[in-house]
Coordinates of C-alpha atoms and ligand atoms in Angstrom, one line a residue:
X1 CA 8.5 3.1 -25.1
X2 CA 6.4 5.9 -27.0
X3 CA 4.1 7.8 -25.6
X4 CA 5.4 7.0 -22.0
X5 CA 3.8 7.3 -19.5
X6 CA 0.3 8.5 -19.1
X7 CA -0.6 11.6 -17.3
X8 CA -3.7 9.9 -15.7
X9 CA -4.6 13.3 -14.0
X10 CA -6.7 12.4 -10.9
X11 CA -5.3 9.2 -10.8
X12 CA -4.7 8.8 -7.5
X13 CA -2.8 5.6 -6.1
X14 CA -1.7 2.0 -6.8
X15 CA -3.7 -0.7 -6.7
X16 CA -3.0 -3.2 -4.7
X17 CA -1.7 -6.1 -5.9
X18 CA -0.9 -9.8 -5.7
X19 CA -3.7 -12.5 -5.8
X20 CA -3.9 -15.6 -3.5
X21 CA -6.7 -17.6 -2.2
X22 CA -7.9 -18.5 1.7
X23 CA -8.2 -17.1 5.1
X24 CA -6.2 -16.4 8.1
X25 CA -6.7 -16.3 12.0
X26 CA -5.8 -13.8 14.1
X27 CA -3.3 -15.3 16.3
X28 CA -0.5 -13.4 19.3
X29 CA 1.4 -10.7 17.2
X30 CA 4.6 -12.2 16.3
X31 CA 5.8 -8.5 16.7
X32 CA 5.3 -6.0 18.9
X33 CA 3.7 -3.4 16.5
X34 CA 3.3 -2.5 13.3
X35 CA 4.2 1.0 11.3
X36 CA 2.7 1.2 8.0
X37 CA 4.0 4.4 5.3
X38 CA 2.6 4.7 2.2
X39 CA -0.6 5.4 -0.1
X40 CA -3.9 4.4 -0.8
X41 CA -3.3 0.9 -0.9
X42 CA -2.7 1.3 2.9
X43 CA -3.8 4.3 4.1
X44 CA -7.1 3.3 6.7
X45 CA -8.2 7.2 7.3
X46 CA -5.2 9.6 7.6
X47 CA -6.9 11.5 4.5
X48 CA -10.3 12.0 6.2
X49 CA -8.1 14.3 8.4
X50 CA -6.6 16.3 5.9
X51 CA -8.1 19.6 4.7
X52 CA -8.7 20.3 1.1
X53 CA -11.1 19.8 -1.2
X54 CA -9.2 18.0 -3.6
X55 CA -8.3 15.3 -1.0
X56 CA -8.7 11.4 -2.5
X57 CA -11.1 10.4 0.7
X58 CA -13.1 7.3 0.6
X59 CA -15.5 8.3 3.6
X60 CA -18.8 8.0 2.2
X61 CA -20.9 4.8 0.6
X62 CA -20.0 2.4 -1.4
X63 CA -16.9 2.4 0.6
X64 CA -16.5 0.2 2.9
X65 CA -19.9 -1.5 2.6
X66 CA -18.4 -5.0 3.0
X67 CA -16.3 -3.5 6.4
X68 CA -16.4 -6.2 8.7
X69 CA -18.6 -5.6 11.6
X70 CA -19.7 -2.4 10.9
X71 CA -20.2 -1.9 6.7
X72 CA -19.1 1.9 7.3
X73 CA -16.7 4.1 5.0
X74 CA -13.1 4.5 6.7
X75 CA -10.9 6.2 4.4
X76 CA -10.3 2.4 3.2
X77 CA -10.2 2.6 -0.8
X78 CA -12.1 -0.6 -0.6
X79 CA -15.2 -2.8 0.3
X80 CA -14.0 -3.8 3.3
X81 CA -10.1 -4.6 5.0
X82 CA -7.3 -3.4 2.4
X83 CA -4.3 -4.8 2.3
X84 CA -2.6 -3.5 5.7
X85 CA -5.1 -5.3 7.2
X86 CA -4.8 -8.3 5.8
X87 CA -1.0 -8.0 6.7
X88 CA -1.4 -7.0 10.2
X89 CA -3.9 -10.1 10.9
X90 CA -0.9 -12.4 9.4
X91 CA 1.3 -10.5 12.3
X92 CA -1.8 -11.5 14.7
X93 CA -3.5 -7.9 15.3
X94 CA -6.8 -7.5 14.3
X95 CA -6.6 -5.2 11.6
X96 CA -4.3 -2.1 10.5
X97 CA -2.9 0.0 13.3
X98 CA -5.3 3.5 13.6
X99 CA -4.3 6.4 11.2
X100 CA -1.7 8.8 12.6
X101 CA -4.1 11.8 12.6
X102 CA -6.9 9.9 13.7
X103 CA -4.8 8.9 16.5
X104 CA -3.5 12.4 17.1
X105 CA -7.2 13.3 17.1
X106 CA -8.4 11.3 20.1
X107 CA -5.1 11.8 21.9
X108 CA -4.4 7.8 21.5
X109 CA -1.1 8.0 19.9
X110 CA 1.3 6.9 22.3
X111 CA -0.8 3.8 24.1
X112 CA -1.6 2.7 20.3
X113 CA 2.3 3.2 18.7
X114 CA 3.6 1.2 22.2
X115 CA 1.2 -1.7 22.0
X116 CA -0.2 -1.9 18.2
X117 CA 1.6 0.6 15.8
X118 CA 0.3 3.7 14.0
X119 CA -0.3 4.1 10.1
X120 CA 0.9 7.4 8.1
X121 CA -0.4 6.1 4.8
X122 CA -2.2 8.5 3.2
X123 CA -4.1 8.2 -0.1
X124 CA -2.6 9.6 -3.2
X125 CA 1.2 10.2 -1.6
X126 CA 4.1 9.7 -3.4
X127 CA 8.0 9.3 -2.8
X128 CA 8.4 12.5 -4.1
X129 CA 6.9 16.1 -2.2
X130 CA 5.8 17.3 -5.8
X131 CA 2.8 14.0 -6.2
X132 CA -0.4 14.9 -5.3
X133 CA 1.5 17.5 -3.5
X134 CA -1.3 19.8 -1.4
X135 CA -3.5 16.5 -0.8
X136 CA -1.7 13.9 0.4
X137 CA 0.9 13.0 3.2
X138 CA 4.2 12.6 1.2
X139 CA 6.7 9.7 2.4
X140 CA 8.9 12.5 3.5
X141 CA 6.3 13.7 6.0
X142 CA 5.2 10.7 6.9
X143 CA 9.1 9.8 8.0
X144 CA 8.6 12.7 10.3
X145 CA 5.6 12.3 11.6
X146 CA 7.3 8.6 12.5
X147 CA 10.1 10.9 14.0
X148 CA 7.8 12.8 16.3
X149 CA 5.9 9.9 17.8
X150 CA 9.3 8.6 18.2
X151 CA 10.0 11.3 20.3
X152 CA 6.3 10.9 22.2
X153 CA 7.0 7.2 22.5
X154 CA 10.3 7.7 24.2
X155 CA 9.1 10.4 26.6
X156 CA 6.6 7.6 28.2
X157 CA 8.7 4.8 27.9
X158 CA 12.4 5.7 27.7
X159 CA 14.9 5.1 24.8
X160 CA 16.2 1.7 25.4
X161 CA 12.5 0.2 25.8
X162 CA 11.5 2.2 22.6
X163 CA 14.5 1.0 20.4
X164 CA 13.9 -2.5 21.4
X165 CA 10.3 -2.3 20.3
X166 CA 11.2 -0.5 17.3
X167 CA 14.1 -3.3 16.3
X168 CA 11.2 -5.8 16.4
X169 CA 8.9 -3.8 14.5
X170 CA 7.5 -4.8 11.1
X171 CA 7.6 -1.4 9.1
X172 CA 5.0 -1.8 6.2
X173 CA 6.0 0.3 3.1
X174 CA 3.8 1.0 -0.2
X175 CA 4.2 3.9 -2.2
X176 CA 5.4 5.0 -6.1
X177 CA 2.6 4.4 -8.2
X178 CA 1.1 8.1 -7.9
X179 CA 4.8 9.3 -8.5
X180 CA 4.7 6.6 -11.9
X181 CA 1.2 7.5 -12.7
X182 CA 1.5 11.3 -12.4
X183 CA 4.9 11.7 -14.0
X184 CA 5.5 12.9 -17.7
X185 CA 8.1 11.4 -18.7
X186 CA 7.7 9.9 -22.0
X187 CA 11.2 9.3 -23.2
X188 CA 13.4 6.3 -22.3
X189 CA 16.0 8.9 -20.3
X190 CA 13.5 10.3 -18.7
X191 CA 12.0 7.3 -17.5
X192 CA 15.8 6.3 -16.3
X193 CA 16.3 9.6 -15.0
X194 CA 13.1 9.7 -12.8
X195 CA 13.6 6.4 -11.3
X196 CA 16.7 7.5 -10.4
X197 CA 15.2 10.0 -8.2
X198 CA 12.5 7.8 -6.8
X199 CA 15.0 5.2 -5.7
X200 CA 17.2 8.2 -4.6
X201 CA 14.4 9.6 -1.9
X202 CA 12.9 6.1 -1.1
X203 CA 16.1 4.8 -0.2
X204 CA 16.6 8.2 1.9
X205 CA 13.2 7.1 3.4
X206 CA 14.1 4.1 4.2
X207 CA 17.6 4.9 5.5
X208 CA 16.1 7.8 7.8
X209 CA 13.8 5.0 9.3
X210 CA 16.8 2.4 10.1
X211 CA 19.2 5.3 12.0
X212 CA 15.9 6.2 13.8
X213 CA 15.6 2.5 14.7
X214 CA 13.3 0.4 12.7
X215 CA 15.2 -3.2 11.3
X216 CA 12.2 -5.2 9.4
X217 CA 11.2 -3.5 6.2
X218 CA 8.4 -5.3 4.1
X219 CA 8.1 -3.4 0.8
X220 CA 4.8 -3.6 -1.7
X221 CA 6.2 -2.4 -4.7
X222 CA 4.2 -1.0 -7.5
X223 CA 1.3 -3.3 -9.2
X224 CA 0.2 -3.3 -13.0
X225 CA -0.2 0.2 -13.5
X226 CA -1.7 -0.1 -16.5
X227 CA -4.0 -2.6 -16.0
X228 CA -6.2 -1.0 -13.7
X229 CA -9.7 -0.2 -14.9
X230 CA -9.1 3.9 -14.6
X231 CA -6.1 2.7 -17.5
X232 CA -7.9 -0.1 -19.6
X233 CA -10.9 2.3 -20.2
X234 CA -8.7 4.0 -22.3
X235 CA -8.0 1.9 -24.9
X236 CA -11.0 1.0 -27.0
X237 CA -9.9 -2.4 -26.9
X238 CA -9.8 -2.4 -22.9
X239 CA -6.4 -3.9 -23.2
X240 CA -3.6 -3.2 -20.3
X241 CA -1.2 -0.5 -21.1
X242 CA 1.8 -1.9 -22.1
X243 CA 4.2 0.6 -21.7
X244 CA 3.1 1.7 -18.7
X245 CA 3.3 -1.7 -17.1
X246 CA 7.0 -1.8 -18.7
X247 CA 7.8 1.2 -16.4
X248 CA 6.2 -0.2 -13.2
X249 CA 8.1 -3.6 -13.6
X250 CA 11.5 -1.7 -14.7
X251 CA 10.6 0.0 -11.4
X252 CA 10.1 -2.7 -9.1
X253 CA 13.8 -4.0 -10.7
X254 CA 15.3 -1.0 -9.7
X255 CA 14.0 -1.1 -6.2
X256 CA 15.1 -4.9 -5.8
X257 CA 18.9 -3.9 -6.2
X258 CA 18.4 -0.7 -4.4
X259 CA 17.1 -2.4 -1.3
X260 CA 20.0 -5.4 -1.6
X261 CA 22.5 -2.5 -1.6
X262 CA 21.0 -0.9 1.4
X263 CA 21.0 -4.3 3.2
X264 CA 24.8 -4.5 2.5
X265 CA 25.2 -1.4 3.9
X266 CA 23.1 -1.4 6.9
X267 CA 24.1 -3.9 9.7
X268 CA 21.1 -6.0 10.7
X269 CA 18.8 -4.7 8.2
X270 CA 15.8 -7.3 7.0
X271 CA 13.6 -6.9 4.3
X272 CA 11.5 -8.8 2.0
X273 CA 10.6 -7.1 -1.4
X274 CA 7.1 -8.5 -2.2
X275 CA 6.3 -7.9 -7.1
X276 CA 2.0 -7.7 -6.7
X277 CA 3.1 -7.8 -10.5
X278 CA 3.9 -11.2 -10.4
X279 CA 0.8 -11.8 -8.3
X280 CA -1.6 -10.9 -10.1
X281 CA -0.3 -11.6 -13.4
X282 CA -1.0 -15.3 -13.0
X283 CA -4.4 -14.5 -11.8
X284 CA -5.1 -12.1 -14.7
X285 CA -4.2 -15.1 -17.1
X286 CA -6.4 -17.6 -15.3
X287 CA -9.1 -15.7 -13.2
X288 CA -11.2 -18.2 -12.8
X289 CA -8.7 -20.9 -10.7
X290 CA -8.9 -17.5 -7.9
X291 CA -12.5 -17.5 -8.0
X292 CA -12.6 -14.4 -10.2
X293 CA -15.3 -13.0 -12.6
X294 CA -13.8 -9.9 -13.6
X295 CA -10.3 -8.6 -13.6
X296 CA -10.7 -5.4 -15.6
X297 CA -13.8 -4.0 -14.2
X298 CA -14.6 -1.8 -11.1
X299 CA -17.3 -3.6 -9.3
X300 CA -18.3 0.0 -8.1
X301 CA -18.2 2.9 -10.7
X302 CA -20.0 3.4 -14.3
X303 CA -19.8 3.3 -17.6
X304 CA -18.4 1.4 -19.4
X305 CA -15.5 -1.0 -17.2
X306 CA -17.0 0.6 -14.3
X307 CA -14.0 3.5 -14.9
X308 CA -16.1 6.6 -16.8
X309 CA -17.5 7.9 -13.8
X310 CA -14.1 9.0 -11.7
X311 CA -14.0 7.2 -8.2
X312 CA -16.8 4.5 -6.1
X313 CA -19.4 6.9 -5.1
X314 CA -23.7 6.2 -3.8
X315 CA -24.3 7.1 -6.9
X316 CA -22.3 4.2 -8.6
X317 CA -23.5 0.8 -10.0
X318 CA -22.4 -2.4 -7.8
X319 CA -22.1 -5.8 -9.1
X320 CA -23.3 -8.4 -7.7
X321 CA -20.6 -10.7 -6.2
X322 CA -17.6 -8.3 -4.6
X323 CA -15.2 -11.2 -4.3
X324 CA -15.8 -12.2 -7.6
X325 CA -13.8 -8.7 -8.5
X326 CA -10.3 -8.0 -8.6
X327 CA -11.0 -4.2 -8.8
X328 CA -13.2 -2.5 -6.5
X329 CA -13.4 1.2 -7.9
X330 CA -11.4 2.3 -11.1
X331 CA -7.7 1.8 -9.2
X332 CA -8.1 -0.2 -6.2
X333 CA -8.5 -3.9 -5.4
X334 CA -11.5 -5.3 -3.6
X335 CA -11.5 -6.8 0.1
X336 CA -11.0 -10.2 -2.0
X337 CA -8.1 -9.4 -3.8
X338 CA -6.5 -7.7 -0.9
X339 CA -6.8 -11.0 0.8
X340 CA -4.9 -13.0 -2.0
X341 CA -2.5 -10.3 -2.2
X342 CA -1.8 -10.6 1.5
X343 CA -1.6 -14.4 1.7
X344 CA 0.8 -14.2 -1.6
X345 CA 3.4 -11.8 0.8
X346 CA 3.2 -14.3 3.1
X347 CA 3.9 -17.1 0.5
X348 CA 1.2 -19.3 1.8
X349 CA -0.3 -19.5 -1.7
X350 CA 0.9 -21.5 -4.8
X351 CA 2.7 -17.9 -5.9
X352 CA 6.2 -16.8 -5.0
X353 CA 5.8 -12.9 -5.1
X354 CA 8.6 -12.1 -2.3
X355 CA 12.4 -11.3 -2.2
X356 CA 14.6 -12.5 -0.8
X357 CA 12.3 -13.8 2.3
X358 CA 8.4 -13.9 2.8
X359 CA 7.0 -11.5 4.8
X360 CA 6.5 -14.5 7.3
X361 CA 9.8 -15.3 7.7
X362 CA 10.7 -11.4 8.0
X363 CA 8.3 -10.9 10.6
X364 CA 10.1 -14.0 12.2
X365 CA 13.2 -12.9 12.3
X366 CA 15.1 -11.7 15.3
Ligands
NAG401 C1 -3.9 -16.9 -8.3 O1 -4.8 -17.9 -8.7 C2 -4.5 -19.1 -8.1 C3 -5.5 -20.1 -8.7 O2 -5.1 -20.3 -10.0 C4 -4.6 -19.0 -6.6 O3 -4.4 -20.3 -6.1 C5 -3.5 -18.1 -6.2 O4 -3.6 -18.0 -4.8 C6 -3.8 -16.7 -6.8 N1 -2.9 -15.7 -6.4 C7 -1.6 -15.7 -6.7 C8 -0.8 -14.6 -6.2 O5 -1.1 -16.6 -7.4
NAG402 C1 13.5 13.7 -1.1 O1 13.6 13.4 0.3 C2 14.1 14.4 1.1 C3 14.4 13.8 2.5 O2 13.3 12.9 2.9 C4 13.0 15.4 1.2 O3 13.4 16.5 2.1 C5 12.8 16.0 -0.2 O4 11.8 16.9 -0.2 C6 12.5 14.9 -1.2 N1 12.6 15.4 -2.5 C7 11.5 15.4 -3.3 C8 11.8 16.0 -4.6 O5 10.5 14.9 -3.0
NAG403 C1 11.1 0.0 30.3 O1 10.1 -1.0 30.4 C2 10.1 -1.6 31.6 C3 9.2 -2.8 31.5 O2 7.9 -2.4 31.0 C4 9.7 -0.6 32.7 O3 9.7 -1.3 34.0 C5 10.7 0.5 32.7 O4 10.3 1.5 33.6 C6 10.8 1.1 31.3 N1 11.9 2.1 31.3 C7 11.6 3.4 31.2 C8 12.8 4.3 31.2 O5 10.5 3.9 31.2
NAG404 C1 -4.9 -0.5 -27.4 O1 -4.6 -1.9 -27.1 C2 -4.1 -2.6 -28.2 C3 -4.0 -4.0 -27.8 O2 -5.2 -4.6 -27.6 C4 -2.9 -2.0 -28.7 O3 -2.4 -2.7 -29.8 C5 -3.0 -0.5 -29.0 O4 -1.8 0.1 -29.3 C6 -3.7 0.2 -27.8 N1 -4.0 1.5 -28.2 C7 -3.6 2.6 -27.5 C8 -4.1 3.9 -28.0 O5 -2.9 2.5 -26.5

């Protein structure tokens, strides 16, 4: 493992991950809201909110030109739906539930947290306070923004109506690939030693969540790191970075036993542990059975890849067919690829990505 991991400065989030085919209809949530923690991947506009201007915000064009309905810039790190949203239409809402501060912002948090759900994701967090750490909403703080709604929620509604809702809750988590991407370790202890702290404060995460109520935990881990185009452009040869895929999937292993030993621990705990590394590897070895043109380019950017000019901007170059993409600006997955990826979590495609349940049948459960 030489040379580690790369310090891909602005590097901000994970991509997505996970590649299916197919479309789904919004049908009565199958739970009764939806909490979503976690980075870019997910967040749908808690960074627009944040001051600084070193924030990752994807408010302005191309952004969000493919947005159903309205082809405006959201804070989405994509064309059009991400991922979240994908997931929540699977649960039967329409899209993602509204970003915390958004919420907080037009004094909507407690009707939307009691009916829909609320989203803390927030684009270029990490498990750990020191990623990104000025410009982004770190898992810790987005646990306690969860607490204080908590607290809202139960002021209107009381405790036992709020813990009910919350036991039947699907909590949506996505976050560690800014901590991977940002990190310098480069030998094979420090890698060891630093997922050892990421597991450490995730599980903490996670275990903070369950005592204040939540029961359903479907977890994204980390994608193919170094196969995004931000990565590949690297590398004269535009190949994936091996090592640095090594560490994501040694990663994601580490998580899979953490979460089992958690769910030994916690009485009633359900989860399902969805590898977008196992997604889209299959599609990245046959692009063409998804419907795929390119899975190494940013449809939106420049140069060469689409990954020399930094992030999807007016001022980028757009290719022609957006679904025919896996990679929308230099890290994140198009509206297409969030799709697959979504449908893949829910096992409805020809991949099995999830552990040890789908999503479906986690969102199912009583
Ligand atoms: C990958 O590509 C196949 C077509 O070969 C497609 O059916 C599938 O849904 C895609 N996604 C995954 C996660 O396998
Ligand atoms: C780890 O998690 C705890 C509890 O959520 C948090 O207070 C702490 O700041 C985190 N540590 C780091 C290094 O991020
Ligand atoms: C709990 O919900 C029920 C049904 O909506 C409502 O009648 C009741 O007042 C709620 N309890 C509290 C303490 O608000
Ligand atoms: C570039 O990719 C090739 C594989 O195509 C690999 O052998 C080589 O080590 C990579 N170079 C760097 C600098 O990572």
């Amino acid at each position: 493992m030489k040379g580690g991991l790369f310090v891909v400065g602005l590097l901000v989030a994970a991509l997505v991950g996970a590649v299916a085919a197919s479309t789904e209809a919004v049908r009565r949530p199958v739970v009764p809201a939806m909490f979503v923690l976690g980075d870019s991947t997910l967040d749908v506009g808690n960074n627009n909110h944040l001051p600084g201007k070193d924030v990752p915000r994807a408010n302005q064009p191309f952004y969000g030109v493919d947005f159903p309905g309205s082809a405006i810039a959201t804070g989405r790190f994509s064309n059009g739906y991400n991922i979240a949203d994908f997931i929540a239409r699977y649960l039967g809402f329409e899209k993602s539930p509204l970003a915390y501060l958004v919420l907080k912002s037009r004094n909507y948090l407690i009707p939307s947290a009691l009916t829909r759900g609320v989203s803390y994701a927030s684009a270029g967090a990490g498990i750990l306070d020191s990623t990104s750490a000025g410009n982004s909403i770190p898992l810790s703080k987005q646990v306690r923004y969860f607490a204080a709604t908590k607290a809202e929620m139960e002021a209107v509604a009381g405790r036992g109506n709020v813990s009910r809702l919350l036991a039947r809750s699907f909590f949506l988590l996505g976050v560690g690939s800014n901590d991977l991407f940002q990190s310098t370790a480069t030998t094979q202890g420090d890698v060891i030693a630093l997922y050892t702290t990421l597991i450490s404060n995730y599980t903490a995460a996670i275990n903070d969540l369950y005592v204040m109520g939540a029961r359903k935990f479907g977890v994204i881990s980390v994608s193919p790191l170094g196969c995004v185009p931000a990565v590949r452009v690297l590398n004269v040869t535009g190949a994936c970075n091996d090592a640095m895929n090594q560490i994501a999937m040694g990663f994601t292993a580490t998580l899979k036993s953490a979460l089992a030993g958690l769910a030994q621990k916690l009485p009633c705990l359900a989860y399902s542990l969805g590898d977008s590394f196992a997604a889209l590897e299959t599609n990245f070895s046959n692009p063409q059975a998804a419907g795929y043109v390119s899975v190494d380019s940013a449809c939106c950017g420049s140069g060469r890849l689409g990954a020399e000019g930094g992030y999807c901007t007016r001022n980028s170059k757009l290719c022609a067919d957006h679904d025919a993409y896996v990679y929308w600006d230099w890290i994140h997955a198009t509206q297409r690829a969030a799709e697959l990826g979504a449908q893949a979590l829910f096992n409805e495609g020809p991949a099995q990505v999830t552990a040890p349940i789908s999503f479906g049948q986690l969102a199912d459960e009583r």
